[in-house]
Short mmCIF file of C-alpha atoms in Angstrom, two decimals:
data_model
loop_
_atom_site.label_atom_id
_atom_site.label_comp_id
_atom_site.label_asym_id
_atom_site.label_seq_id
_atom_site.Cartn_x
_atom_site.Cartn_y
_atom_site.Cartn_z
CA UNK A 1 5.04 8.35 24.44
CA UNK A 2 2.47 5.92 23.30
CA UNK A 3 3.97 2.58 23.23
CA UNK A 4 1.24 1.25 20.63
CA UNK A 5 0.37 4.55 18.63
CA UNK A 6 -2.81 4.19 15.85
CA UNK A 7 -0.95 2.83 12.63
CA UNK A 8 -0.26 5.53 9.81
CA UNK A 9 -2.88 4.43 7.43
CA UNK A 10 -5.36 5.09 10.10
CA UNK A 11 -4.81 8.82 10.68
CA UNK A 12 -4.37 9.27 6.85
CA UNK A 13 -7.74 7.76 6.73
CA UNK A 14 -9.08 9.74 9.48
CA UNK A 15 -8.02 13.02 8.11
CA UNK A 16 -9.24 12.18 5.20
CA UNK A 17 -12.48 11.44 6.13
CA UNK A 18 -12.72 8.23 4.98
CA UNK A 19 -12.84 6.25 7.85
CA UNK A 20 -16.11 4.80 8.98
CA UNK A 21 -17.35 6.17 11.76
CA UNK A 22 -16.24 3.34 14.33
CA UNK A 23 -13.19 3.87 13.80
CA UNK A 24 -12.84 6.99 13.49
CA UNK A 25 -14.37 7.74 16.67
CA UNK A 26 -11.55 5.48 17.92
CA UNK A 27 -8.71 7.60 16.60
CA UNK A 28 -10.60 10.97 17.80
CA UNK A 29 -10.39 9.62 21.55
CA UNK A 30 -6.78 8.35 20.85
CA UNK A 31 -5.69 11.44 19.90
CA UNK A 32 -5.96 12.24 23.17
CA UNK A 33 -3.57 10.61 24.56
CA UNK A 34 -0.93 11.02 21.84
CA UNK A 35 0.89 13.55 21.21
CA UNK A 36 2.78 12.42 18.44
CA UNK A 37 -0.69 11.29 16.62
CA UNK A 38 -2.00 14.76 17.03
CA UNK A 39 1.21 15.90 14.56
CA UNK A 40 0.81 13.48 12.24
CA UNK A 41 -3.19 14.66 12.09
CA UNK A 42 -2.70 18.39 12.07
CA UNK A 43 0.57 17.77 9.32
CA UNK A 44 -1.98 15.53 7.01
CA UNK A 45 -5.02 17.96 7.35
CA UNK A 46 -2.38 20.68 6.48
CA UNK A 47 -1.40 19.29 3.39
CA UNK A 48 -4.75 18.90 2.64
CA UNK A 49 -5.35 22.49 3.64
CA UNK A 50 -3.14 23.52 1.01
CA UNK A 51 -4.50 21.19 -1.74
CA UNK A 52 -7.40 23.11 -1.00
CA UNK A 53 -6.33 26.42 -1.65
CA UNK A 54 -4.32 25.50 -5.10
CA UNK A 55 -7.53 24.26 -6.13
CA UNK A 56 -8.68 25.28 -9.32
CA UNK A 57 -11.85 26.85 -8.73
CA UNK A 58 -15.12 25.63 -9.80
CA UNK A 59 -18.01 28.34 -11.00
CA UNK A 60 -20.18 29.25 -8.19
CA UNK A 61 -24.35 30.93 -9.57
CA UNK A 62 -23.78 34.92 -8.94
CA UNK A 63 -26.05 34.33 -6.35
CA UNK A 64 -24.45 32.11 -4.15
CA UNK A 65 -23.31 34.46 -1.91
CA UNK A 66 -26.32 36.28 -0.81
CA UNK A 67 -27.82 32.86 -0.42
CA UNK A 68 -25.43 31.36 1.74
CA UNK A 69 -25.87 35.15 3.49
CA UNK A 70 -29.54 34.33 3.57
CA UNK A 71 -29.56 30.91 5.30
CA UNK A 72 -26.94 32.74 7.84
CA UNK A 73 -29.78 35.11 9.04
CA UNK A 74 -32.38 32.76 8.74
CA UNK A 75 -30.92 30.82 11.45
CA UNK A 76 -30.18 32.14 14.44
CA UNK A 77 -26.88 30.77 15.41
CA UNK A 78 -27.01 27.73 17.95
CA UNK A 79 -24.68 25.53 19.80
CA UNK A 80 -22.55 23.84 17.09
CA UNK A 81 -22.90 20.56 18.99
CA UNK A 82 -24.51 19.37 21.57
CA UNK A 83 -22.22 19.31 25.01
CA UNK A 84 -20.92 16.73 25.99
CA UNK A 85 -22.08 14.67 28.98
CA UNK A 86 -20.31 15.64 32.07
CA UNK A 87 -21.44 12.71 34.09
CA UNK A 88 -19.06 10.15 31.88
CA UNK A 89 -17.03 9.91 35.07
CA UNK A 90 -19.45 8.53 37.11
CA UNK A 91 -21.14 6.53 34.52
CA UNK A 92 -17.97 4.87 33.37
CA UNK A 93 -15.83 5.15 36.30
CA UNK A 94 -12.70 6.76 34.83
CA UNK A 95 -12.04 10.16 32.47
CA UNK A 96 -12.94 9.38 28.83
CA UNK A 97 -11.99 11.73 26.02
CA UNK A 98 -14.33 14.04 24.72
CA UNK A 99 -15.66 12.24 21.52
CA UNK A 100 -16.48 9.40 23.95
CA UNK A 101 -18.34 11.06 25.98
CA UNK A 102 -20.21 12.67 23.34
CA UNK A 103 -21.31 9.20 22.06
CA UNK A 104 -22.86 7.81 25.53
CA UNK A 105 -26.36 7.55 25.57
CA UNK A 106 -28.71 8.84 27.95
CA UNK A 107 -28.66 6.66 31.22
CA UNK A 108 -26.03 4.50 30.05
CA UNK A 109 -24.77 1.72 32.62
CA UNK A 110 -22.26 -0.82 32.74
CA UNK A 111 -24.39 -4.07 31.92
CA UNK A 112 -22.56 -7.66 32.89
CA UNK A 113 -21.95 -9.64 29.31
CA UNK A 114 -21.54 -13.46 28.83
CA UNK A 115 -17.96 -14.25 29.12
CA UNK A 116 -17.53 -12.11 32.75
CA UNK A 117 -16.74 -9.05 31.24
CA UNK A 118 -18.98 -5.58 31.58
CA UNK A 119 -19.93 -3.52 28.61
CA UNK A 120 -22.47 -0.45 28.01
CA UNK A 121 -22.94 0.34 23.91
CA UNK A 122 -22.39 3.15 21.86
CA UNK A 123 -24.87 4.20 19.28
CA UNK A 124 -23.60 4.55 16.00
CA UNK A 125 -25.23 6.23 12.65
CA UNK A 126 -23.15 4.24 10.42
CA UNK A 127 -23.66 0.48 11.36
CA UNK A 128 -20.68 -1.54 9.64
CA UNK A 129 -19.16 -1.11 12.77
CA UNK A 130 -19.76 -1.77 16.53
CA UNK A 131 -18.79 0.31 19.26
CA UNK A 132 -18.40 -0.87 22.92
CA UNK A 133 -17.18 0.84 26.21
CA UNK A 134 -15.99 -2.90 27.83
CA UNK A 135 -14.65 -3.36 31.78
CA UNK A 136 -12.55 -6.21 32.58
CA UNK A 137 -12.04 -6.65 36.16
CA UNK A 138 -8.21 -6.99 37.45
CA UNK A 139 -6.56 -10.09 36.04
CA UNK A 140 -10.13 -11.39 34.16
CA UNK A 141 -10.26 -10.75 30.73
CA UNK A 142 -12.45 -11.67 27.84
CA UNK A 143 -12.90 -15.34 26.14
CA UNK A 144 -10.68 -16.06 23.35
CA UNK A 145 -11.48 -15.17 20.38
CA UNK A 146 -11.30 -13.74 16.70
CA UNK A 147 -12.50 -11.46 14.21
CA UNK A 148 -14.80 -11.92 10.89
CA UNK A 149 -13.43 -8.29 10.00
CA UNK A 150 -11.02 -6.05 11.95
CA UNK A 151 -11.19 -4.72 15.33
CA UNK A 152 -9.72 -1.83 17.15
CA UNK A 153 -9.17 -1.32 20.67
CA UNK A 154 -8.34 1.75 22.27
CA UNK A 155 -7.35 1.28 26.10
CA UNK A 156 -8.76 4.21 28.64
CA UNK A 157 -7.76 2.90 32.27
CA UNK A 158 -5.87 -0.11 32.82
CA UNK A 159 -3.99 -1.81 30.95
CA UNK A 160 -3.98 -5.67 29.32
CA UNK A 161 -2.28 -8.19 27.52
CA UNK A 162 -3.28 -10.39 25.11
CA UNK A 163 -0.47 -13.22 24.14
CA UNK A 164 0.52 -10.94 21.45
CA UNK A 165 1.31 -7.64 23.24
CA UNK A 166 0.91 -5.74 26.12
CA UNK A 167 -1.64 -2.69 25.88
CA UNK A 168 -1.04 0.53 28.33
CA UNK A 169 -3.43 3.71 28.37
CA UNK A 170 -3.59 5.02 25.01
CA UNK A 171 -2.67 2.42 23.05
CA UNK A 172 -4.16 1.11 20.01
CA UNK A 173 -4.75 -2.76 19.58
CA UNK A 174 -5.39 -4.24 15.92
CA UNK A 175 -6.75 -7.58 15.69
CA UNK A 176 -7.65 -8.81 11.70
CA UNK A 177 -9.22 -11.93 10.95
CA UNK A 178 -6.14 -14.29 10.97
CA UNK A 179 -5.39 -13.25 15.08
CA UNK A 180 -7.02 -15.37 17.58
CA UNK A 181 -6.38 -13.23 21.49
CA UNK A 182 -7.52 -13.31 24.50
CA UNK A 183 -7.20 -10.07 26.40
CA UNK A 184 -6.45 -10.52 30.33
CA UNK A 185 -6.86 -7.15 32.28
CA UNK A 186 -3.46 -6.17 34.65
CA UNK A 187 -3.39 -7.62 38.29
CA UNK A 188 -3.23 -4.41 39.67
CA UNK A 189 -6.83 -2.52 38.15
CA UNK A 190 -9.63 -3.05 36.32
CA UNK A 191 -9.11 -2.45 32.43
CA UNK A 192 -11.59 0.20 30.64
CA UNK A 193 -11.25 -0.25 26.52
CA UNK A 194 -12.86 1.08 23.67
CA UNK A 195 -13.73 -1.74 21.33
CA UNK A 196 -14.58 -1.23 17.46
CA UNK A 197 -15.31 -4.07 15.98
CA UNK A 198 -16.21 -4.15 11.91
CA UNK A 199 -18.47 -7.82 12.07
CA UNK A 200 -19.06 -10.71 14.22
CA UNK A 201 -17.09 -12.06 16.77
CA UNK A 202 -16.68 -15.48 16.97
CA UNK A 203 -15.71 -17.06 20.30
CA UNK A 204 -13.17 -19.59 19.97
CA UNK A 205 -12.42 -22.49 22.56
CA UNK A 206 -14.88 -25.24 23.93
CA UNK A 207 -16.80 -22.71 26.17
CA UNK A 208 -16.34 -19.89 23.68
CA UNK A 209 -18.18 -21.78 20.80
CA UNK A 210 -20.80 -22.96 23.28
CA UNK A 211 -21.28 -18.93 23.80
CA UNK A 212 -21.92 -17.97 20.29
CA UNK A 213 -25.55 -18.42 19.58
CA UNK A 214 -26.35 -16.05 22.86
CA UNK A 215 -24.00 -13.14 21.35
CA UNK A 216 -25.79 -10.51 20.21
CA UNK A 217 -23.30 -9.29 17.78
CA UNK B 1 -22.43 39.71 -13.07
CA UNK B 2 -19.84 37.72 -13.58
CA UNK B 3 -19.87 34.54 -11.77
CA UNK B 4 -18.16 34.08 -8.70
CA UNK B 5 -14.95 32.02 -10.29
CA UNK B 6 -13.72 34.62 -12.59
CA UNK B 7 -13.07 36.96 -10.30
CA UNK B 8 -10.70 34.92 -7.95
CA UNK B 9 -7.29 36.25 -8.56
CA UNK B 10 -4.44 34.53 -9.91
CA UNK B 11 -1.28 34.22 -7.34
CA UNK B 12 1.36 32.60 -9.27
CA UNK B 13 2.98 29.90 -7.06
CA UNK B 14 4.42 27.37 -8.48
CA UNK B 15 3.32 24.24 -6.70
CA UNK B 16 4.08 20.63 -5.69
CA UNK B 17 0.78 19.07 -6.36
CA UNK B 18 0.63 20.21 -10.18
CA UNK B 19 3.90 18.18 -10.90
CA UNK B 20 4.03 15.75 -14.03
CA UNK B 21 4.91 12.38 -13.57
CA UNK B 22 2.01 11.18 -11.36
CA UNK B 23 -0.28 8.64 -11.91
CA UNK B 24 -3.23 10.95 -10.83
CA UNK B 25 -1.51 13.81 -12.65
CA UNK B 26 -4.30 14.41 -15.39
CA UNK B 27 -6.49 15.50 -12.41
CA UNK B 28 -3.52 17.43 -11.36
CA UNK B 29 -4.48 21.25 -10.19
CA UNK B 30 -2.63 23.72 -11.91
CA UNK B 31 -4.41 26.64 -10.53
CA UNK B 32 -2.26 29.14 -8.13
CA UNK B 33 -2.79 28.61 -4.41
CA UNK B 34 -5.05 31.15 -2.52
CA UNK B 35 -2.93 31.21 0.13
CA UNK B 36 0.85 32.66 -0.46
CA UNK B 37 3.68 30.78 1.44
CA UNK B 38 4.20 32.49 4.87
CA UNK B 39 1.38 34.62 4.75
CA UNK B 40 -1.99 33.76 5.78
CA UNK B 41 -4.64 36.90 5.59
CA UNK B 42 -7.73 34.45 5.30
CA UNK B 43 -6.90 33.86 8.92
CA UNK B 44 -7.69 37.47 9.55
CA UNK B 45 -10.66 37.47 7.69
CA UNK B 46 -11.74 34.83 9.74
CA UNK B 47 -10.92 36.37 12.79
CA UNK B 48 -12.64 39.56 11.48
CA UNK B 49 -16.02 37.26 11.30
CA UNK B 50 -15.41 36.33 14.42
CA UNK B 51 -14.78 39.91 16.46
CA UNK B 52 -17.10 42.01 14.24
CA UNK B 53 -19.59 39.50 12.07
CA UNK B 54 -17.46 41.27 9.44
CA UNK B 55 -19.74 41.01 6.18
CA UNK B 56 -16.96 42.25 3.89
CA UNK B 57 -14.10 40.12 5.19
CA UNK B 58 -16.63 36.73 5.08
CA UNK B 59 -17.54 38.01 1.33
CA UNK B 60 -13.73 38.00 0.87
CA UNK B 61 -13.77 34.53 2.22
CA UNK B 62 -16.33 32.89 0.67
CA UNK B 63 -14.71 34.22 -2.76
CA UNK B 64 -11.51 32.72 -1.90
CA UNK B 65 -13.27 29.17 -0.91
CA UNK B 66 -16.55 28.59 -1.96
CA UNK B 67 -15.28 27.45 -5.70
CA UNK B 68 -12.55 25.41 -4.17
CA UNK B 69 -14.41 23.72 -2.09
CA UNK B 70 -17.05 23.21 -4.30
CA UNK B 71 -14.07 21.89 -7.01
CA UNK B 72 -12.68 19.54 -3.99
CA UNK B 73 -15.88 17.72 -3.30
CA UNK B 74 -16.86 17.39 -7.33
CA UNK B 75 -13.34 15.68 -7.16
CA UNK B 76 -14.52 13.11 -4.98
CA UNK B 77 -17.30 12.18 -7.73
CA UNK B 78 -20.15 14.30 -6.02
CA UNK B 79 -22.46 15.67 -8.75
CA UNK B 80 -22.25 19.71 -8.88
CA UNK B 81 -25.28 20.69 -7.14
CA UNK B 82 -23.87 18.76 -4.19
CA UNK B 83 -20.86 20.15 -4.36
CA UNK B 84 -22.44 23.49 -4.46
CA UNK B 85 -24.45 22.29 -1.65
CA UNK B 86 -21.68 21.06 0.37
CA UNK B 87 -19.69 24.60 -0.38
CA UNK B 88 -22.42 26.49 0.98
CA UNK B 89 -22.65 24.35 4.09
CA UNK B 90 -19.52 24.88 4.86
CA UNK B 91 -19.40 28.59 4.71
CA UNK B 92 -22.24 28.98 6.48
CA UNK B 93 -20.17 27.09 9.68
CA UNK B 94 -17.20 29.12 8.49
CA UNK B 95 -19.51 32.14 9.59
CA UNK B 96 -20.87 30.43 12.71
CA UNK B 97 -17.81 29.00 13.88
CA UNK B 98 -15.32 31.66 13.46
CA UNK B 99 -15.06 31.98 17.46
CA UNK B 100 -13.49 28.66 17.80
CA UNK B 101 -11.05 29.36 15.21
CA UNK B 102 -7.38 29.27 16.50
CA UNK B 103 -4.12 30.03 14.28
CA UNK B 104 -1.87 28.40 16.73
CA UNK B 105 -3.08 25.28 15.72
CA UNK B 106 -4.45 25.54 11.82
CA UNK B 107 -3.89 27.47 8.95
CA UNK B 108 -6.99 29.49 7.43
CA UNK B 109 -7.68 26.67 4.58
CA UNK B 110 -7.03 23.54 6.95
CA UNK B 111 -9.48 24.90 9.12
CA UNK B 112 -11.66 25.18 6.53
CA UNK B 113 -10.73 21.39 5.24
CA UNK B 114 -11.52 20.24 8.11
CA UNK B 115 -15.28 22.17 8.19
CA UNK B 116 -15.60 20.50 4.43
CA UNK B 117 -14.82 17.02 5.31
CA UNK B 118 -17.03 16.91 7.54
CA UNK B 119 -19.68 18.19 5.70
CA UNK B 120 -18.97 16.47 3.23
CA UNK B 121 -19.43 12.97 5.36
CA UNK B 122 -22.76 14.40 6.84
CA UNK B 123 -24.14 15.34 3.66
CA UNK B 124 -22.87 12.81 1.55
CA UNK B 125 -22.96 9.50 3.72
CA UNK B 126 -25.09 10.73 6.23
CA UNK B 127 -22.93 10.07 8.83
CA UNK B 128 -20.62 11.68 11.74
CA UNK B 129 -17.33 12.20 12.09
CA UNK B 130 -15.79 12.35 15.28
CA UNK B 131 -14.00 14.84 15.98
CA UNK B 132 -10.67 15.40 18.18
CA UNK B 133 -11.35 18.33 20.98
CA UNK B 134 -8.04 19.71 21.36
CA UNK B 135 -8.57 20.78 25.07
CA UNK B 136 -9.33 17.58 25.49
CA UNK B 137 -5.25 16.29 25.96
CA UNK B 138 -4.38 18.59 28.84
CA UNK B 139 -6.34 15.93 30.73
CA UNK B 140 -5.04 13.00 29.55
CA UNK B 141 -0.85 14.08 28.14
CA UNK B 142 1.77 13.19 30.57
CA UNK B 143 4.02 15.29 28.10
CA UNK B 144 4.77 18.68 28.53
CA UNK B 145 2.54 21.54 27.81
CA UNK B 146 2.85 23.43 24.45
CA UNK B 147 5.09 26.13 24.89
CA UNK B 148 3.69 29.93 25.46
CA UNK B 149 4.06 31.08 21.76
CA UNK B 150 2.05 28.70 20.19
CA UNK B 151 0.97 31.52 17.37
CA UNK B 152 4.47 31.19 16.54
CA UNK B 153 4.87 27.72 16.44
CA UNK B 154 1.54 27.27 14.38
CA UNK B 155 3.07 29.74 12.03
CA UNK B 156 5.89 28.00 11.53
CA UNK B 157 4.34 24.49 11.11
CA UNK B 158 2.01 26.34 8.00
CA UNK B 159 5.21 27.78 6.56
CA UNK B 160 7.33 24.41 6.35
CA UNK B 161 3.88 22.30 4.39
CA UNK B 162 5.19 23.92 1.42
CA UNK B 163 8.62 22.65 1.99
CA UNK B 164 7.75 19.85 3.85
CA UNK B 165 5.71 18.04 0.71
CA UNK B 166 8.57 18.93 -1.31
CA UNK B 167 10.26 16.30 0.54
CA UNK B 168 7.85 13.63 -0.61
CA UNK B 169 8.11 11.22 -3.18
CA UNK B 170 5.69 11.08 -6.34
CA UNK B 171 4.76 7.79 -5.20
CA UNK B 172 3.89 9.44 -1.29
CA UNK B 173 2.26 12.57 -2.90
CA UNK B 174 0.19 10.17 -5.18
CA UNK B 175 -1.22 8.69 -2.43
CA UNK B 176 -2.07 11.73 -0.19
CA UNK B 177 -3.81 12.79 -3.36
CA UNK B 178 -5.80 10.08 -3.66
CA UNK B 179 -6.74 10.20 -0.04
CA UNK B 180 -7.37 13.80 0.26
CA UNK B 181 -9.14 14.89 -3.39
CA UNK B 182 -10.39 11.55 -4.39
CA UNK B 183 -11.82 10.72 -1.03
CA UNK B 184 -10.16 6.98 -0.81
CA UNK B 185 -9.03 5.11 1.83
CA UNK B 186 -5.63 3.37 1.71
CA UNK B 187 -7.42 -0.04 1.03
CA UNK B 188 -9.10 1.69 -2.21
CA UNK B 189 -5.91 3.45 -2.80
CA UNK B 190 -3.83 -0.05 -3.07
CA UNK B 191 -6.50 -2.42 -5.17
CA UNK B 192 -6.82 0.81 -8.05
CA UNK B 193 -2.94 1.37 -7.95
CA UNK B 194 -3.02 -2.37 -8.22
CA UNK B 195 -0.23 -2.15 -5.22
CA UNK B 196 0.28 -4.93 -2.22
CA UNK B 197 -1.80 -2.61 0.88
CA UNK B 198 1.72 -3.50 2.75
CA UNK B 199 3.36 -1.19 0.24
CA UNK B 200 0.70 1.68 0.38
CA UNK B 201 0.97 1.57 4.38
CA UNK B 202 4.51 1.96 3.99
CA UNK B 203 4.52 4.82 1.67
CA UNK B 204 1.97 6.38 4.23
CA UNK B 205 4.32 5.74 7.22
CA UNK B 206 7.28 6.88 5.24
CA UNK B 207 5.47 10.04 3.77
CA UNK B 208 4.53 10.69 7.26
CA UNK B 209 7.67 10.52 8.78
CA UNK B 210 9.37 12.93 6.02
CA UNK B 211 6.36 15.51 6.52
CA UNK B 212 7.11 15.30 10.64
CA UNK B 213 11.25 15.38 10.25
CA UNK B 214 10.82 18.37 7.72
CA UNK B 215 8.08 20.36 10.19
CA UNK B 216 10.33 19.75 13.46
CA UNK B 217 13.02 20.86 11.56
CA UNK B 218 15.04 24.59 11.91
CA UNK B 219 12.98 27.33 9.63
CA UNK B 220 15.07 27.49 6.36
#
């Protein structure tokens, strides 16, 4: 049972394919870990299974068939999608789901950020978002901080807290604008997290703002 | 020849989605369902494509859901030829991916959702979506492994939509309409229903909660 489960509007938004591609990868790696969120997917995309078939239906040319036949054999069939990566594990250091592991790059490596944290990132083709794989040693964590848009945070090893919760494997973590947090990684292990983050960050704190201008984001 | 549409059969069925009262309800489908409650032959079309490269049974298929989901993206405001474009794409992976299709774990015309919506976003906004791989849990659940009759189970779960949406309110089915045929997330969904976004999470969470209560329940 995950303690901190992706909210509701989020999987509506993810099975309807509305969700930017951030977060959406986000909710495809959480779904991994929760059971419960896999239910609420496949009931959603069910319902919207069977709005599809009470569909009225639209006219198709006569021809359409024996054209979609006809790209069919002009193509020999190929992988659907590309494998994932198998070395993820010794890239990252702990099991990642499989969307994740789609998404890192070739030769990706942890890379040491300002603020003592580690983070390797993850290509996107829809930019309003940022994706980033970040490792906080046991009992660091990241600067303080908070959000010109929303950020989600999906934890894969480890575990944190952040004044306003405490985040296990699994769980989701939504920060909007208005929450200032500072995540500090368990005693006991390094934490591994997913971080989607829609805009800038700003650092917050003396040091934090002194940070800013070197932040790439 | 007559085109493709006129020659999809009528199954009455009276259905959930075409009820009055709703405030998307003069975009409201009133066309029968392809797929009759607690039967689901598409899925052995599919599984047809997949064992034989059965040209009749995709034919079959592509009748049944080429206009519909050429109908479901125009809903989303895509022009026609898109649509069309979109519908073809999708058949053509219907055809492709037939081997990973599983009836344990989707109906015939959620599986084919699914294959739309994403076509849909990688036509349309020219972008990806991520996608759940459901082998993926067994490394990751602590929970117990899905029982040994999963055909059954996914059987079941396809049988109880139908009753499960009839537990929804107008205001819940409003919104999964909007999300699912309008293409709108719940953000759009609350500033055009003019609604606090508190309010449409809530109906989200609550529609949610009656669609998982009435799918765990006991078969009727």
């Amino acid at each position: 049972m995950i303690r901190n489960p992706a909210p509701s509007e989020l999987l509506l938004d993810y099975a309807s394919g509305t969700l930017a591609e951030g977060p959406a990868l986000l909710v495809a790696s959480h779904l991994a870990y929760s059971e419960e969120a896999r239910a609420d997917v496949a009931a959603l995309e069910a319902v919207a299974g069977d709005m599809l078939a009470s569909m009225p239906a639209e006219v198709l040319p006569d021809d359409a068939l024996a054209r979609t036949l006809a790209r069919i054999d002009a193509e020999p069939a190929s992988a659907p999608t590309s494998p994932p990566k198998d070395d993820a594990m010794r890239v990252v250091g702990t099991a990642i789901p499989t969307p994740l592991r789609r998404y890192l790059p070739e030769g990706a490596h942890w890379q040491a950020a300002l603020g003592g944290f580690e983070e390797i990132e993850l290509p996107l083709r829809d930019n309003s978002y940022r994706a980033t794989l970040i490792r906080m040693a046991a009992g660091r964590g990241l600067p303080a901080h908070r959000h010109a848009g929303s950020e989600y945070t999906l934890v894969l090893a480890g575990g944190f807290s952040d004044g306003h919760g405490r985040f296990d494997r699994g769980d989701i973590c939504v920060a909007d604008p208005s929450v200032e947090h500072k995540p500090v990684a368990d005693h006991d292990q390094p934490c591994v997290c997913l971080v989607v983050a829609e805009a800038p960050v700003r650092l917050t704190g003396f040091f934090g703002r002194l940070l800013n201008p070197f932040l790439k984001r | 020849m007559l085109a493709v549409a006129a020659r999809v059969p009528a199954i009455p069925f009276p259905h959930v989605w075409g009820r009055a009262g709703s405030v998307v309800s003069d975009t409201a489908p009133v066309a029968a369902s392809v797929v009759q409650p607690g039967v689901d032959d598409s899925a052995e079309l599919i599984e047809a494509v997949a064992r034989r490269r059965d040209r009749a049974a995709f034919a079959e298929l592509f009748r049944r859901f080429a206009p519909r989901v050429k109908a479901f993206v125009m809903r989303s405001g895509a022009d026609p030829d898109m649509a069309q474009e979109v519908a073809q794409e999708t058949m053509v992976l219907v055809w492709r991916r037939a081997e990973t299709f599983d009836r344990s774990r989707a109906g015939a015309a959620t599986w084919i959702f699914t294959i739309a919506r994403n076509k849909r976003i990688d036509l349309l906004r020219k972008a990806t979506h991520a996608d759940f791989d459901p082998e993926d849990y067994v490394l990751f659940s602590t929970e117990a492994p899905e029982s040994a009759d999963s055909a059954a189970i996914g059987r079941e779960v396809r049988e109880r939509v139908g009753v499960a949406m009839q537990q929804l309110t107008p205001d819940q089915i409003d919104v999964l309409r909007m999300a699912f045929f309008q293409e709108k997330s719940h953000s759009v969904i609350a500033k055009e229903m003019k609604l606090p976004l508190g309010t449409v999470k809530s109906r989200i969470r609550l529609a949610l909660s009656r669609l998982r209560e009435a799918m765990q329940s006991e078969a009727p």
